[in-house]
């Protein structure tokens, strides 16, 4: 036989008769399964509820700075929960022990490590979990039930983390960072905790994977925490939030903070007209009537049974139609727990104290949610309001009255055997079904637990805001305390009415505001500090709301806002699909009359000094960092890239100063910033690429909204992208140019039609400006190398 034929024959034999594979070894116990593929020298770790936790897991060793992958495995199941692997190159033994909620990994080497891939789709988030060895804080509800009924406060113990308690982390897109070594699985309410030295980096080719490196200095563990929200954090129910109808938190104007119950139809139309003109193009959605439309002679509420025709002469449907005609959506406030219209006709529909008196909620007799007649009434009420055209429902005083109000006569309930919380959730289901999934429910829980989870779309779990800087501390407290659940079980409503009007004295305020507004201030602070905020304070307020992804709630008399304040809104609207990375409460640290007893300078709180929004979108992978000065004197702060942000200590970063619209500089390791009183500096930190790169836009604080795609073509030295601005409004791209590049051309077009684009160089920063169009603008900037 010729040699050629011999080799062809051999090849044929190999194709027809593949080499046999070594048998896989599998151990399953306590809900875990670990599978060994000896041919590939890899393992897969799965968990019954989670599926794969780690895949393509290899056993490695670090030697003199070099990582060596082990080979020549021998795997053996020692029993039904223990797997042993011996490797000959290098020589070592590994033991994997499966137990309830924990996989323990041990090895004979102190320099061992694991490299693997961790499945991490948007449903499995990178997280920082509760640190039970950190500083204890109290996640507590408001005093509404305690102060109004003699009930109890709702307390849940939480903890600030030992590491970086001054930083709060958030994510826009699928992100990762050094120092974040846990995952949270949204569908199952299970947290996955790895060792603190574990590191995860988003896979460059598959965004649904994290590349994991886990040191094993003799031993380590992978833990799961089932029922994390309910058993660890204290949320009473866990239902993953379905954001298909509301992918971002709503933007809503409420009449409450500026008008209280004195609001009139003309007040709603005045503000709706202004919002339609100035904010609707920026994504603003809802105009909400909050109280004042249905009260009886003693302040009691009748809801749809008694519409105040003097204050609202055209009626409820006309008002909703008017709001909708402006391209907005209508909202309304009510208290489903109460109704004054049927006390005589249906006394059996109500809840009574043991002394025979009716229980009241918002000065109105409280309904018995176990009564089928009440459920039929609520179905009628909400179906009617929906038919009028209302899509946003602020439900106040929301709690299971027989459970949380002392001395209720349970024997007079229609069904005294049912758990009051179950009855309450049944009632919420009736309301939810009546208005449909395309309507939004904001739930104000009156200091009780979040028992409407699964039916409410957002929760307000804090004190009302009022119109000055001190009044915004309720907003900051609510963000601090509650944003851990934002976008996970529902959105966080931090309070109606960001204070954005320019500051004026209390005497000036008395001339311009409803007396109810002033009386409320008197009950909240002493001395009286006036109304409105400084520009720095307003900047802090909108920055905190925009960078945390909570509901964006306005309450000002909108036509009074000057251009400078309107600009703050334009640069922070719309809301973005931001998730918390910190899955724990930072504690509730305010009360109704807090500033009768302290001042912002003497108030000790745990509000973060730094917000770190980690971004991974079409605009790039970068951090947006907000640094806040909570005190009334100037301050200078150092921002540590590795220790506080989890960035590469050896990399250089371009810092763009968003609010000042200028290049702050190129930094490695840290940057230092001067902070004015009550002000917030916002920096976009982009890894330095060595070529021209987009570092900011004028349109939005995140730098991500409106950037549809972005591409650097090194072959022709061109940076190009698509951006969706506001039609007729200037849109500016801020591009960092290294010293060895200079701009040589700029184009902008829509479809095949060119539009005007100007450019201005400010040192290493290039600003390219064009007007937004009805369609996205395709832009291109060409550079030459020096």
XYZ file of C-alpha atoms in Angstrom:
786
model
C 0.000 0.000 0.000
C 1.202 3.450 -0.821
C 1.759 5.772 2.121
C -0.956 8.159 0.888
C -3.525 5.424 0.853
C -2.434 4.236 4.267
C -3.010 7.640 5.849
C -6.344 8.091 4.063
C -7.436 4.758 5.450
C -6.380 5.781 8.936
C -8.233 9.049 8.634
C -11.316 7.170 7.513
C -11.053 4.889 10.492
C -10.798 7.876 12.862
C -13.866 9.492 11.347
C -15.910 6.349 11.461
C -14.645 5.225 14.798
C -14.240 8.258 17.088
C -12.183 7.867 20.169
C -14.193 6.952 23.237
C -14.799 9.674 25.808
C -14.140 9.272 29.497
C -17.322 8.906 31.501
C -18.730 11.952 33.250
C -18.953 11.923 37.023
C -22.012 13.478 38.678
C -22.874 14.121 42.301
C -26.324 15.426 43.303
C -27.472 16.298 46.792
C -29.427 18.967 48.701
C -30.644 20.508 45.427
C -27.122 20.879 43.990
C -25.640 18.989 41.053
C -21.984 19.019 40.076
C -20.882 17.347 36.865
C -17.299 16.593 35.827
C -16.243 16.416 32.181
C -12.790 14.798 32.486
C -11.980 15.120 28.784
C -12.370 18.880 28.867
C -11.139 19.103 32.460
C -14.170 21.225 33.387
C -17.072 21.126 35.811
C -20.622 22.445 35.819
C -22.346 23.498 39.045
C -26.150 23.679 39.015
C -28.842 24.240 41.585
C -32.371 22.897 41.415
C -34.200 26.260 41.432
C -31.513 28.311 39.694
C -30.225 26.063 36.936
C -26.560 26.599 36.140
C -24.648 28.631 38.707
C -21.171 28.114 37.199
C -20.196 26.513 33.921
C -16.935 25.754 32.113
C -15.368 25.643 35.554
C -11.627 24.915 35.466
C -9.257 24.217 38.342
C -6.170 26.386 38.249
C -3.125 27.433 40.237
C -1.243 30.688 40.551
C 2.507 30.325 40.491
C 4.851 33.306 40.399
C 2.198 35.476 38.796
C 1.427 32.828 36.149
C -1.893 31.000 36.124
C -1.586 27.263 35.317
C -4.584 25.182 34.344
C -4.681 21.707 35.864
C -4.756 18.583 33.690
C -5.032 14.801 33.995
C -8.025 14.678 36.276
C -9.283 11.729 38.235
C -12.789 12.326 39.612
C -14.505 10.183 42.227
C -17.800 10.456 44.065
C -16.894 9.739 47.682
C -20.575 9.622 48.666
C -23.868 11.157 47.544
C -22.753 14.681 48.486
C -18.963 14.740 48.109
C -16.854 14.838 44.969
C -13.085 14.415 44.959
C -10.829 15.386 42.054
C -7.146 14.592 41.861
C -5.018 16.464 39.332
C -1.539 15.322 38.342
C -0.460 18.520 36.602
C -0.026 20.209 39.043
C -0.390 17.566 41.735
C -3.312 18.448 44.007
C -6.558 17.182 45.462
C -9.863 19.078 45.411
C -13.000 18.236 47.388
C -16.475 19.617 46.636
C -19.006 19.097 49.430
C -22.693 19.730 48.747
C -24.925 20.708 51.659
C -28.071 22.710 52.219
C -27.628 26.089 50.488
C -23.799 25.772 50.472
C -21.123 24.223 48.272
C -17.798 23.988 50.100
C -14.652 23.769 47.991
C -11.360 22.629 49.546
C -7.969 21.913 48.048
C -4.506 20.916 49.149
C -3.005 24.017 47.521
C -3.007 27.476 49.072
C -2.542 29.019 45.621
C -5.519 27.440 43.918
C -8.216 29.308 42.068
C -11.273 28.614 39.968
C -12.047 30.203 36.637
C -15.572 29.782 35.290
C -18.498 31.477 33.646
C -21.520 32.525 35.692
C -24.831 32.838 33.819
C -26.038 36.410 34.461
C -28.897 37.466 32.209
C -30.886 40.612 33.079
C -32.944 38.356 35.333
C -29.842 37.467 37.369
C -28.324 40.725 38.573
C -24.938 41.610 39.956
C -25.573 42.617 43.574
C -24.140 43.769 46.876
C -26.020 41.913 49.603
C -26.866 42.685 53.201
C -23.795 42.533 55.433
C -24.996 41.272 58.842
C -21.647 42.257 60.388
C -22.015 45.862 59.261
C -23.476 48.853 61.106
C -27.100 48.184 62.154
C -29.812 50.553 60.879
C -33.599 50.509 61.050
C -35.860 50.210 58.005
C -39.046 51.578 59.496
C -42.410 52.712 58.186
C -43.988 56.087 58.825
C -45.890 56.927 61.988
C -49.322 57.029 60.343
C -50.772 53.893 61.941
C -48.845 54.410 65.174
C -49.778 58.072 65.562
C -53.272 57.910 64.091
C -54.550 54.697 65.664
C -52.167 53.762 68.458
C -50.810 50.898 66.387
C -47.218 49.771 66.028
C -44.364 50.932 63.853
C -43.092 48.461 61.262
C -39.404 47.820 61.976
C -36.929 45.723 60.029
C -33.279 45.507 60.993
C -30.837 46.250 58.200
C -27.111 46.934 58.047
C -24.771 49.279 56.278
C -21.902 47.385 54.652
C -18.502 47.326 56.292
C -16.871 48.145 52.981
C -17.757 51.432 51.262
C -20.839 52.373 53.302
C -20.505 55.875 51.843
C -21.203 54.601 48.302
C -24.527 53.460 46.826
C -24.304 51.409 43.624
C -26.772 51.221 40.731
C -26.808 49.606 37.290
C -28.016 50.693 33.867
C -27.564 47.657 31.663
C -25.681 44.447 32.419
C -22.708 45.573 34.459
C -19.922 44.244 36.656
C -17.179 45.640 38.875
C -14.404 44.603 41.202
C -15.782 44.211 44.710
C -19.220 43.032 43.567
C -19.244 39.301 44.215
C -22.905 38.316 44.519
C -25.826 37.699 42.180
C -29.566 37.988 42.725
C -31.982 35.841 40.749
C -35.133 37.889 40.252
C -37.540 35.083 39.271
C -36.784 32.966 42.361
C -35.859 35.493 45.089
C -32.567 33.643 45.598
C -29.255 35.397 46.213
C -25.944 33.739 45.299
C -23.012 34.725 47.481
C -19.384 34.121 46.500
C -16.271 34.823 48.546
C -15.232 38.459 48.920
C -12.084 37.935 46.875
C -14.061 36.574 43.922
C -14.129 38.825 40.879
C -16.577 38.991 37.975
C -16.155 40.674 34.606
C -18.858 40.867 31.950
C -17.977 38.512 29.093
C -16.924 40.419 25.970
C -18.753 38.061 23.603
C -21.887 37.163 25.576
C -23.438 39.805 27.800
C -25.433 37.124 29.614
C -22.253 35.635 31.085
C -19.792 36.815 33.708
C -16.197 35.617 33.619
C -15.502 34.547 37.198
C -12.210 34.151 39.006
C -12.528 32.714 42.517
C -9.405 32.320 44.698
C -9.385 29.137 46.768
C -6.678 29.667 49.436
C -7.245 26.211 50.858
C -11.022 26.525 50.902
C -13.969 28.691 49.840
C -17.742 28.425 49.660
C -20.565 29.267 47.301
C -23.764 30.022 49.191
C -27.348 30.635 48.183
C -29.812 32.627 50.268
C -33.360 31.503 49.454
C -36.262 33.903 50.049
C -33.788 36.772 50.226
C -36.323 39.598 50.056
C -38.809 38.010 52.416
C -36.637 36.303 55.034
C -33.493 38.450 54.936
C -34.851 41.914 54.115
C -38.312 41.665 55.676
C -40.545 42.276 52.649
C -43.774 40.365 53.419
C -44.349 39.012 49.895
C -42.086 38.511 46.913
C -43.564 38.733 43.422
C -41.123 39.672 40.638
C -42.190 42.975 39.122
C -43.527 42.703 35.579
C -42.186 45.831 33.900
C -43.544 45.013 30.436
C -46.154 47.787 30.724
C -43.950 50.258 32.609
C -40.299 49.518 31.702
C -39.156 52.613 33.597
C -40.499 54.436 36.640
C -43.285 56.911 35.804
C -42.874 60.670 35.631
C -45.826 62.271 37.391
C -46.912 65.753 38.435
C -49.079 65.757 41.569
C -51.183 68.668 42.779
C -50.630 67.838 46.468
C -47.495 69.707 47.523
C -48.491 73.062 46.010
C -52.268 73.016 46.430
C -53.256 70.342 48.963
C -57.067 69.927 49.161
C -57.540 73.486 47.865
C -56.784 72.421 44.279
C -59.214 73.502 41.525
C -59.848 72.425 37.962
C -58.063 75.512 36.650
C -54.937 74.565 38.645
C -54.809 71.176 36.926
C -55.315 72.573 33.436
C -52.747 75.350 34.039
C -50.055 72.855 34.949
C -51.106 70.325 32.304
C -50.776 72.987 29.606
C -47.290 73.909 30.798
C -46.122 70.289 31.120
C -47.429 69.433 27.649
C -45.426 72.284 26.139
C -42.207 72.037 28.157
C -41.853 68.439 29.394
C -43.917 66.076 27.237
C -41.267 66.073 24.457
C -38.806 64.896 27.118
C -40.940 61.907 28.077
C -43.106 63.268 30.904
C -46.344 61.280 31.237
C -48.797 61.801 34.086
C -50.774 64.696 35.595
C -52.414 63.618 38.844
C -55.260 65.233 40.770
C -54.455 64.687 44.445
C -57.426 65.313 46.801
C -59.903 68.190 46.906
C -62.516 66.926 44.456
C -65.036 65.005 46.575
C -65.064 66.148 50.205
C -68.167 66.464 52.311
C -68.913 69.146 54.914
C -66.743 67.471 57.571
C -63.832 66.612 55.277
C -65.089 63.087 54.631
C -64.656 61.484 51.209
C -67.282 60.244 48.764
C -65.041 59.646 45.725
C -67.150 59.134 42.593
C -70.379 59.624 44.558
C -69.827 63.365 45.119
C -67.762 65.268 42.556
C -67.276 68.910 43.619
C -68.927 70.798 40.747
C -67.991 74.187 42.151
C -64.245 73.522 42.072
C -64.391 71.159 39.088
C -67.296 72.460 37.006
C -66.690 70.292 33.947
C -66.563 67.008 35.852
C -64.109 64.120 36.104
C -64.324 62.761 32.559
C -63.824 66.189 31.014
C -60.715 66.715 33.133
C -59.208 63.368 32.117
C -60.052 64.061 28.467
C -58.407 67.483 28.720
C -55.201 66.001 30.106
C -55.210 63.285 27.433
C -55.787 65.864 24.695
C -52.405 67.335 25.652
C -50.657 64.035 24.982
C -50.450 63.221 28.703
C -52.134 60.642 30.931
C -54.475 61.426 33.813
C -54.035 60.333 37.420
C -56.204 60.542 40.518
C -55.864 60.100 44.302
C -58.274 58.114 46.489
C -58.434 55.905 49.587
C -60.075 52.557 48.766
C -60.262 51.693 52.465
C -62.922 54.351 53.040
C -66.224 55.667 51.660
C -68.801 57.921 53.347
C -71.676 57.415 50.908
C -73.203 54.192 52.245
C -73.109 54.522 56.032
C -76.904 54.672 56.323
C -77.790 52.308 53.500
C -75.181 49.622 54.252
C -73.901 49.927 57.837
C -72.729 46.306 57.589
C -70.112 47.349 55.009
C -67.986 49.107 57.637
C -65.360 48.321 60.269
C -66.127 49.084 63.927
C -64.222 49.476 67.151
C -65.236 47.382 70.121
C -66.898 50.492 71.602
C -69.266 50.595 68.607
C -67.740 53.556 66.777
C -66.778 53.297 63.137
C -63.085 53.127 62.309
C -62.064 55.970 59.999
C -59.384 56.252 57.355
C -58.705 59.816 56.160
C -61.635 61.180 58.198
C -63.960 58.751 56.422
C -65.665 55.552 57.631
C -63.532 52.505 56.797
C -64.829 49.649 54.676
C -64.809 45.929 55.512
C -62.784 44.269 52.735
C -64.107 40.815 53.667
C -67.628 41.852 52.584
C -68.594 40.868 49.003
C -70.749 43.997 48.773
C -67.682 46.157 49.431
C -65.685 44.330 46.770
C -68.527 44.883 44.299
C -68.576 48.589 45.238
C -64.825 48.906 44.674
C -65.065 47.131 41.336
C -67.746 49.639 40.299
C -65.744 52.630 41.566
C -62.549 51.722 39.791
C -64.249 50.581 36.591
C -66.015 53.949 36.481
C -62.827 55.934 37.051
C -61.042 53.877 34.401
C -63.885 54.544 31.967
C -63.506 58.271 32.674
C -59.953 57.981 31.327
C -57.683 57.844 34.390
C -54.565 55.657 34.162
C -52.569 56.503 37.314
C -54.010 55.670 40.743
C -52.448 56.957 43.926
C -54.019 54.817 46.648
C -53.513 56.327 50.090
C -54.008 55.004 53.618
C -53.450 51.513 52.240
C -53.294 48.787 54.864
C -55.270 45.898 56.337
C -57.217 47.826 58.977
C -58.348 44.853 61.132
C -54.729 43.725 61.488
C -52.955 46.981 62.236
C -55.575 49.089 64.057
C -55.972 48.138 67.748
C -59.370 47.419 69.322
C -61.208 46.557 66.092
C -64.304 44.443 66.740
C -63.404 41.450 64.601
C -66.728 39.765 65.366
C -68.547 42.413 63.262
C -66.528 41.676 60.121
C -68.444 39.867 57.397
C -65.793 37.127 57.500
C -63.910 37.105 60.785
C -62.053 33.905 59.961
C -60.015 35.152 57.022
C -56.543 36.600 57.598
C -56.944 40.400 57.266
C -53.865 40.577 55.000
C -55.344 37.921 52.718
C -58.596 39.893 52.603
C -56.635 43.043 51.788
C -54.777 41.315 48.969
C -58.073 39.954 47.632
C -59.384 43.523 47.582
C -56.236 44.702 45.767
C -56.794 41.983 43.169
C -60.292 43.331 42.531
C -58.905 46.844 41.979
C -56.067 45.585 39.802
C -58.459 43.608 37.594
C -60.884 46.538 37.298
C -58.337 49.014 35.938
C -56.169 46.605 33.935
C -52.428 46.112 33.567
C -52.003 49.252 31.464
C -52.892 51.377 34.508
C -50.406 52.249 37.235
C -51.032 51.820 40.972
C -49.011 53.809 43.502
C -49.524 52.403 46.987
C -49.062 54.563 50.125
C -48.765 51.993 52.909
C -49.344 54.196 55.984
C -46.324 52.783 57.820
C -47.341 49.138 57.433
C -45.523 46.384 55.486
C -45.635 46.254 51.676
C -48.554 43.836 51.600
C -49.737 44.813 48.113
C -46.643 43.390 46.428
C -47.736 41.783 43.179
C -50.651 44.199 42.692
C -49.109 47.636 43.242
C -46.665 49.073 40.706
C -44.943 51.388 43.185
C -44.812 52.048 46.911
C -44.591 55.305 48.818
C -43.092 54.376 52.170
C -42.052 57.714 53.612
C -43.216 61.072 54.915
C -44.705 63.716 52.641
C -42.329 66.201 51.074
C -42.683 69.940 51.468
C -41.402 72.822 49.435
C -37.857 73.634 50.562
C -34.473 71.979 51.059
C -35.377 70.558 54.462
C -38.589 69.227 52.954
C -36.474 67.232 50.502
C -34.906 65.199 53.295
C -38.018 63.015 53.234
C -37.225 62.316 49.579
C -33.599 61.477 50.346
C -34.666 59.294 53.266
C -37.129 57.398 51.089
C -34.508 56.812 48.403
C -32.035 55.754 51.097
C -34.451 53.401 52.802
C -36.492 51.903 49.986
C -34.620 51.923 46.681
C -33.290 48.395 47.276
C -36.665 47.116 45.985
C -36.927 49.566 43.070
C -37.746 47.824 39.782
C -37.575 44.432 41.539
C -40.943 44.165 43.320
C -42.196 47.562 42.109
C -40.910 51.106 41.804
C -40.001 53.353 44.706
C -42.076 56.534 44.920
C -39.856 58.829 47.031
C -42.594 61.421 47.575
C -44.756 63.848 45.624
C -43.118 67.104 44.722
C -39.437 67.770 44.171
C -38.794 71.358 45.336
C -37.286 73.141 42.334
C -38.601 76.709 42.619
C -35.969 79.369 43.453
C -35.620 79.975 47.157
C -37.686 82.769 48.719
C -38.245 83.889 52.283
C -41.184 82.630 54.298
C -42.699 86.125 54.057
C -42.503 86.042 50.246
C -43.884 82.531 50.286
C -46.857 83.655 52.374
C -47.852 86.077 49.615
C -47.780 83.451 46.847
C -48.822 80.134 48.358
C -52.016 78.556 49.606
C -52.251 78.985 53.418
C -52.443 75.189 53.768
C -48.919 74.977 52.344
C -47.657 77.373 54.997
C -49.460 75.631 57.849
C -47.883 72.342 56.811
C -44.423 73.914 56.896
C -45.078 75.238 60.384
C -45.830 71.694 61.552
C -42.579 70.377 60.070
C -39.746 72.804 60.904
C -38.606 75.554 63.239
C -37.342 78.130 62.481
C -39.107 78.531 59.145
C -36.549 78.613 56.354
C -38.747 79.722 53.459
C -39.835 78.034 50.241
C -37.938 76.653 47.284
C -34.303 75.674 46.849
C -31.017 77.134 45.697
C -29.809 76.065 42.259
C -27.244 73.753 43.895
C -29.956 72.119 46.030
C -32.250 71.667 43.034
C -29.367 70.077 41.153
C -28.886 67.591 43.997
C -32.582 66.718 44.056
C -32.879 65.936 40.323
C -29.514 64.131 40.270
C -30.590 61.777 43.061
C -33.895 60.955 41.435
C -32.502 60.529 37.911
C -29.492 58.382 38.843
C -31.418 55.969 41.100
C -34.266 55.124 38.708
C -37.089 55.899 41.153
C -40.364 57.614 40.266
C -39.827 61.171 39.013
C -42.401 63.224 40.860
C -43.037 66.922 40.400
C -45.266 69.119 42.547
C -44.292 72.702 41.760
C -46.550 75.342 40.277
C -44.843 74.651 36.999
C -45.267 77.987 35.163
C -43.267 79.651 37.955
C -40.081 77.716 37.148
C -37.374 79.871 35.513
C -35.394 78.654 32.520
C -32.439 77.525 34.611
C -34.637 75.140 36.611
C -36.425 73.873 33.504
C -33.024 72.978 32.112
C -32.461 70.688 35.115
C -35.614 68.796 34.167
C -34.688 68.559 30.505
C -31.327 67.016 31.360
C -32.757 64.393 33.736
C -35.871 63.256 31.859
C -36.999 60.628 31.047
C -36.454 58.012 33.737
C -34.164 55.142 32.798
C -34.377 51.365 33.455
C -31.995 51.537 36.401
C -31.732 48.771 38.994
C -30.189 48.906 42.460
C -27.020 46.901 42.977
C -27.240 47.426 46.760
C -29.981 45.032 47.841
C -30.475 46.257 51.402
C -32.093 49.226 53.092
C -29.776 51.984 54.289
C -32.281 52.761 57.044
C -35.061 55.299 57.498
C -33.757 58.505 59.011
C -36.391 61.166 59.039
C -39.684 61.934 60.754
C -42.533 64.390 60.327
C -41.074 67.164 62.488
C -37.376 66.276 62.219
C -36.328 69.872 61.573
C -38.017 71.185 64.661
C -35.256 69.424 66.543
C -32.180 69.662 64.323
C -30.765 71.305 61.209
C -29.261 69.859 58.006
C -25.796 70.660 59.407
C -26.346 68.827 62.708
C -28.552 66.012 61.367
C -26.501 62.794 61.401
C -27.644 60.459 58.650
C -26.404 57.637 56.434
C -27.209 59.144 53.059
C -24.483 58.155 50.603
C -21.736 60.628 49.812
C -21.336 58.959 46.403
C -23.810 57.494 43.919
C -22.130 55.183 41.413
C -24.279 54.332 38.388
C -22.544 51.640 36.374
C -23.530 51.842 32.702
C -23.385 49.275 29.911
C -25.427 50.518 26.938
C -24.996 51.494 23.311
C -23.195 54.606 24.606
C -20.440 52.473 26.126
C -19.285 50.936 29.403
C -18.535 53.585 32.005
C -19.519 55.002 35.405
C -21.634 58.066 36.202
C -20.584 59.224 39.648
C -22.444 61.784 41.761
C -20.624 63.366 44.725
C -22.810 65.272 47.200
C -21.982 67.820 49.885
C -24.786 67.532 52.470
C -23.469 70.427 54.592
C -23.691 74.218 54.258
C -19.968 74.855 53.838
C -17.568 74.222 50.967
C -15.859 70.854 50.880
C -13.100 69.098 48.923
C -13.411 65.362 48.273
C -11.184 62.670 46.836
C -12.810 59.925 44.780
C -10.921 56.605 44.879
C -11.365 54.692 41.637
C -10.469 51.190 42.810
C -11.524 51.203 46.442
C -14.816 53.097 46.039
C -15.832 52.397 42.428
C -14.228 49.015 41.751
C -12.340 50.343 38.714
C -8.949 49.241 37.423
C -6.290 50.944 39.531
C -3.826 50.855 36.644
C -6.143 52.319 34.001
C -6.620 55.960 33.098
C -10.089 57.512 32.961
C -11.509 60.548 31.187
C -13.743 62.559 33.543
C -16.520 64.651 31.984
C -18.172 67.200 34.297
C -21.830 66.840 33.314
C -23.481 69.836 34.988
C -20.692 72.190 33.904
C -20.445 70.588 30.447
C -16.667 70.520 30.369
C -13.727 68.149 30.412
C -12.559 67.689 33.983
C -9.378 65.842 33.060
C -7.689 62.469 32.664
C -7.012 60.665 35.934
C -5.496 57.473 37.242
C -6.357 56.115 40.671
C -8.418 59.056 41.934
C -9.708 62.545 41.337
C -10.395 65.444 43.694
C -13.395 67.761 43.417
C -14.553 70.929 45.148
C -18.169 70.758 46.314
C -20.330 73.784 47.101
C -22.903 73.674 49.924
C -25.744 71.212 49.266
C -24.455 70.690 45.731
C -23.857 67.540 43.694
C -21.076 67.160 41.128
C -21.734 64.547 38.441
C -18.826 63.003 36.521
C -18.927 60.505 33.667
C -15.799 58.335 33.993
C -14.821 56.583 30.743
C -11.818 54.264 30.417
C -9.243 55.989 28.230
C -9.189 54.252 24.847
C -6.278 56.012 23.128
C -8.479 57.307 20.316
C -11.264 59.923 20.127
C -14.205 58.793 22.245
C -17.644 60.032 23.261
C -17.560 61.037 26.942
C -20.816 62.952 27.357
C -23.951 64.352 25.773
C -26.036 67.415 26.576
C -29.319 65.494 26.472
C -29.261 63.289 29.577
C -27.399 62.925 32.847
C -26.738 59.215 32.272
C -24.981 59.877 28.960
C -26.917 56.870 27.629
C -30.419 58.031 26.751
C -30.719 59.078 23.090
C -27.481 57.345 21.947
C -28.783 54.535 19.758
C -25.439 53.222 18.545
C -21.779 54.217 18.617
C -18.752 52.968 16.664
C -15.080 53.825 16.267
C -13.578 52.769 12.932
C -9.805 52.746 13.316
C -9.262 52.101 9.594
C -10.585 55.569 8.699
C -10.240 57.309 12.103
C -13.985 57.930 12.327
C -16.321 58.072 15.313
C -19.950 57.607 14.238
C -23.328 57.033 15.812
C -27.060 57.633 15.818
C -28.726 59.947 18.343
C -32.388 60.779 18.995
C -32.655 64.327 20.292
C -35.629 66.635 20.842
C -36.905 68.077 17.569
C -35.695 71.652 17.138
C -33.547 71.619 20.303
C -29.727 71.726 20.303
C -28.039 68.383 20.907
C -24.337 68.306 21.758
C -21.860 65.445 21.630
C -18.781 65.830 23.827
C -15.786 63.968 22.403
C -12.395 63.554 24.037
C -9.468 63.891 21.590
C -6.029 62.544 22.536
C -3.193 64.944 21.778
C -2.143 63.016 18.660
C -5.532 63.475 16.961
C -7.222 66.471 15.408
C -10.692 66.768 13.909
C -10.857 66.946 10.132
C -14.563 66.683 9.317
C -18.091 66.507 10.726
C -21.344 65.398 9.114
C -24.912 64.935 10.356
C -27.906 63.705 8.403
C -31.393 62.289 8.648
C -32.026 59.588 6.089
C -30.296 61.074 3.034
C -30.687 64.722 4.014
C -27.782 66.602 5.573
C -28.378 68.915 8.528
C -26.170 71.632 9.947
C -23.594 70.633 12.583
C -21.151 72.951 14.335
C -18.044 72.063 16.279
C -16.100 73.841 18.989
C -12.758 72.725 20.408
C -12.039 73.381 24.060
C -8.570 71.941 24.599
C -8.899 68.177 24.364
C -12.726 68.364 24.327
C -14.588 68.614 21.028
C -18.236 69.746 21.173
C -20.338 68.844 18.114
C -23.813 70.400 18.064
C -26.820 69.915 15.795
C -30.556 70.336 16.236
C -32.601 67.297 17.131
C -34.973 66.022 14.458
C -38.172 63.985 14.366
C -36.052 60.980 13.371
C -32.656 59.893 14.723
C -29.656 61.823 13.439
C -26.798 59.877 11.879
C -23.574 61.686 12.742
C -19.935 61.123 11.892
C -16.747 62.837 13.056
C -13.515 62.168 11.184
C -10.053 62.691 12.653
C -6.502 62.749 11.398
C -3.450 61.750 13.382
C -0.726 64.283 13.956
